[in-house]
Amino acid sequence: MNNQSVNLTAKKTNSKLTILFDGGSRGNPGIAGAAAVIKQPGAQTISVSQFFPHATNNEAEYTGAILGLEKALEIGAGQVVLKGDSQLVINQLKGTWRVKTAHLRPLWTKAKSLLNQFDSVQLE
């Protein structure tokens, strides 16, 4: 998991950013990677990624979302659309599904904390 602090001093913008996130592991658990791409209207696309020597697929998926949300806050996003192919991550963040697995609870808590810092959030 990325322990870097997020710079929350950036001025928030009104433009809506789209964060595309993904993560995966070879073996489950196994070596893993997580990434996010941030699309900004009329601006450069930003990507962030992280490698793990050992993680589950769901940990990698959550980390991809967290990386994207942290970067969006760092650049001052006020509104975000968070898109991913992980039904687990999206439905747990929406509150549709419970977080039953103990090792995912800290990742869920971190993601929810980040989501609460935006003015507007859409999960897809």
Coordinates of C-alpha atoms in Angstrom, one line a residue:
M1 CA 0.0 0.0 0.0
N2 CA 1.2 3.5 -0.8
N3 CA 2.0 5.4 2.4
Q4 CA 2.7 8.8 0.7
S5 CA 0.7 11.7 2.1
V6 CA -1.6 13.5 -0.2
N7 CA -1.1 17.2 -0.8
L8 CA -4.5 18.7 -0.1
T9 CA -3.4 22.3 -0.6
A10 CA -4.1 22.4 -4.3
K11 CA -7.0 24.6 -5.2
K12 CA -10.1 22.7 -6.1
T13 CA -11.4 22.9 -9.6
N14 CA -15.0 22.6 -10.8
S15 CA -14.1 20.4 -13.8
K16 CA -15.1 16.7 -13.4
L17 CA -12.2 14.3 -13.7
T18 CA -12.6 10.7 -14.6
I19 CA -10.4 8.1 -12.8
L20 CA -10.1 4.7 -14.5
F21 CA -8.6 2.2 -12.0
D22 CA -7.5 -1.5 -12.2
G23 CA -5.3 -3.9 -10.3
G24 CA -4.4 -7.6 -10.5
S25 CA -2.2 -10.3 -9.2
R26 CA -0.5 -13.3 -10.7
G27 CA -1.6 -16.0 -8.3
N28 CA -4.1 -14.9 -5.7
P29 CA -2.2 -13.8 -3.6
G30 CA 0.9 -13.2 -5.6
I31 CA 2.9 -10.5 -7.3
A32 CA 0.6 -7.7 -8.1
G33 CA 0.2 -4.3 -9.6
A34 CA -2.3 -1.4 -9.4
A35 CA -2.8 1.6 -11.6
A36 CA -5.1 4.5 -12.3
V37 CA -5.5 6.9 -15.3
I38 CA -6.9 10.3 -14.7
K39 CA -8.6 12.0 -17.6
Q40 CA -9.0 15.8 -17.4
P41 CA -11.1 17.8 -19.8
G42 CA -8.7 19.8 -21.9
A43 CA -5.6 18.7 -20.1
Q44 CA -3.0 16.0 -20.0
T45 CA -3.9 12.5 -19.0
I46 CA -2.1 11.4 -15.8
S47 CA -1.2 7.9 -14.8
V48 CA -0.1 6.4 -11.5
S49 CA 0.9 2.9 -10.7
Q50 CA 2.4 0.7 -7.9
F51 CA 4.0 -2.8 -7.8
F52 CA 3.5 -5.3 -4.9
P53 CA 5.6 -8.3 -4.3
H54 CA 2.6 -10.0 -2.6
A55 CA -1.1 -9.0 -2.7
T56 CA -4.5 -10.3 -3.5
N57 CA -6.4 -9.3 -6.6
N58 CA -8.9 -7.3 -4.5
E59 CA -6.1 -5.5 -2.6
A60 CA -4.6 -4.5 -6.0
E61 CA -8.0 -3.3 -7.2
Y62 CA -8.6 -1.2 -4.1
T63 CA -5.0 0.2 -4.4
G64 CA -5.6 1.3 -8.0
A65 CA -8.7 3.2 -6.9
I66 CA -6.8 4.8 -3.9
L67 CA -3.9 5.8 -6.1
G68 CA -6.2 7.6 -8.5
L69 CA -8.2 9.3 -5.8
E70 CA -5.0 10.5 -4.1
K71 CA -3.7 11.9 -7.3
A72 CA -7.0 13.6 -8.1
L73 CA -7.0 15.3 -4.7
E74 CA -3.4 16.3 -5.3
I75 CA -4.2 18.1 -8.5
G76 CA -7.2 19.8 -6.9
A77 CA -10.2 17.8 -8.3
G78 CA -13.5 18.8 -6.8
Q79 CA -15.7 16.3 -8.8
V80 CA -14.7 12.8 -9.9
V81 CA -16.1 9.8 -11.7
L82 CA -14.4 6.7 -10.4
K83 CA -14.6 3.8 -12.9
G84 CA -13.4 0.3 -12.5
D85 CA -14.2 -3.3 -13.5
S86 CA -14.1 -4.5 -9.9
Q87 CA -17.7 -5.1 -8.8
L88 CA -16.4 -5.7 -5.3
V89 CA -14.7 -2.4 -5.0
I90 CA -17.4 -0.3 -6.6
N91 CA -20.3 -2.0 -4.7
Q92 CA -18.5 -1.9 -1.4
L93 CA -17.7 1.8 -1.9
K94 CA -21.3 2.4 -2.8
G95 CA -22.4 0.6 0.3
T96 CA -24.4 -2.0 -1.7
W97 CA -22.1 -4.8 -0.5
R98 CA -20.6 -5.2 3.0
V99 CA -16.8 -5.5 3.5
K100 CA -16.6 -9.0 4.9
T101 CA -12.9 -9.6 4.5
A102 CA -10.8 -8.1 7.4
H103 CA -7.7 -7.4 5.2
L104 CA -9.8 -5.2 2.9
R105 CA -11.3 -3.1 5.7
P106 CA -8.3 -0.7 5.9
L107 CA -8.3 -0.2 2.1
W108 CA -12.1 0.4 2.1
T109 CA -11.7 2.9 5.0
K110 CA -8.9 4.8 3.2
A111 CA -10.9 4.9 -0.1
K112 CA -14.0 6.1 1.7
S113 CA -12.0 8.8 3.5
L114 CA -10.6 10.0 0.1
L115 CA -14.1 9.9 -1.6
N116 CA -15.5 12.1 1.3
Q117 CA -13.0 14.9 0.4
F118 CA -14.6 15.5 -3.0
D119 CA -17.5 17.8 -3.6
S120 CA -19.1 15.3 -6.0
V121 CA -18.4 11.5 -6.6
Q122 CA -19.9 9.1 -9.1
L123 CA -19.0 5.4 -8.9
E124 CA -19.2 3.2 -12.0

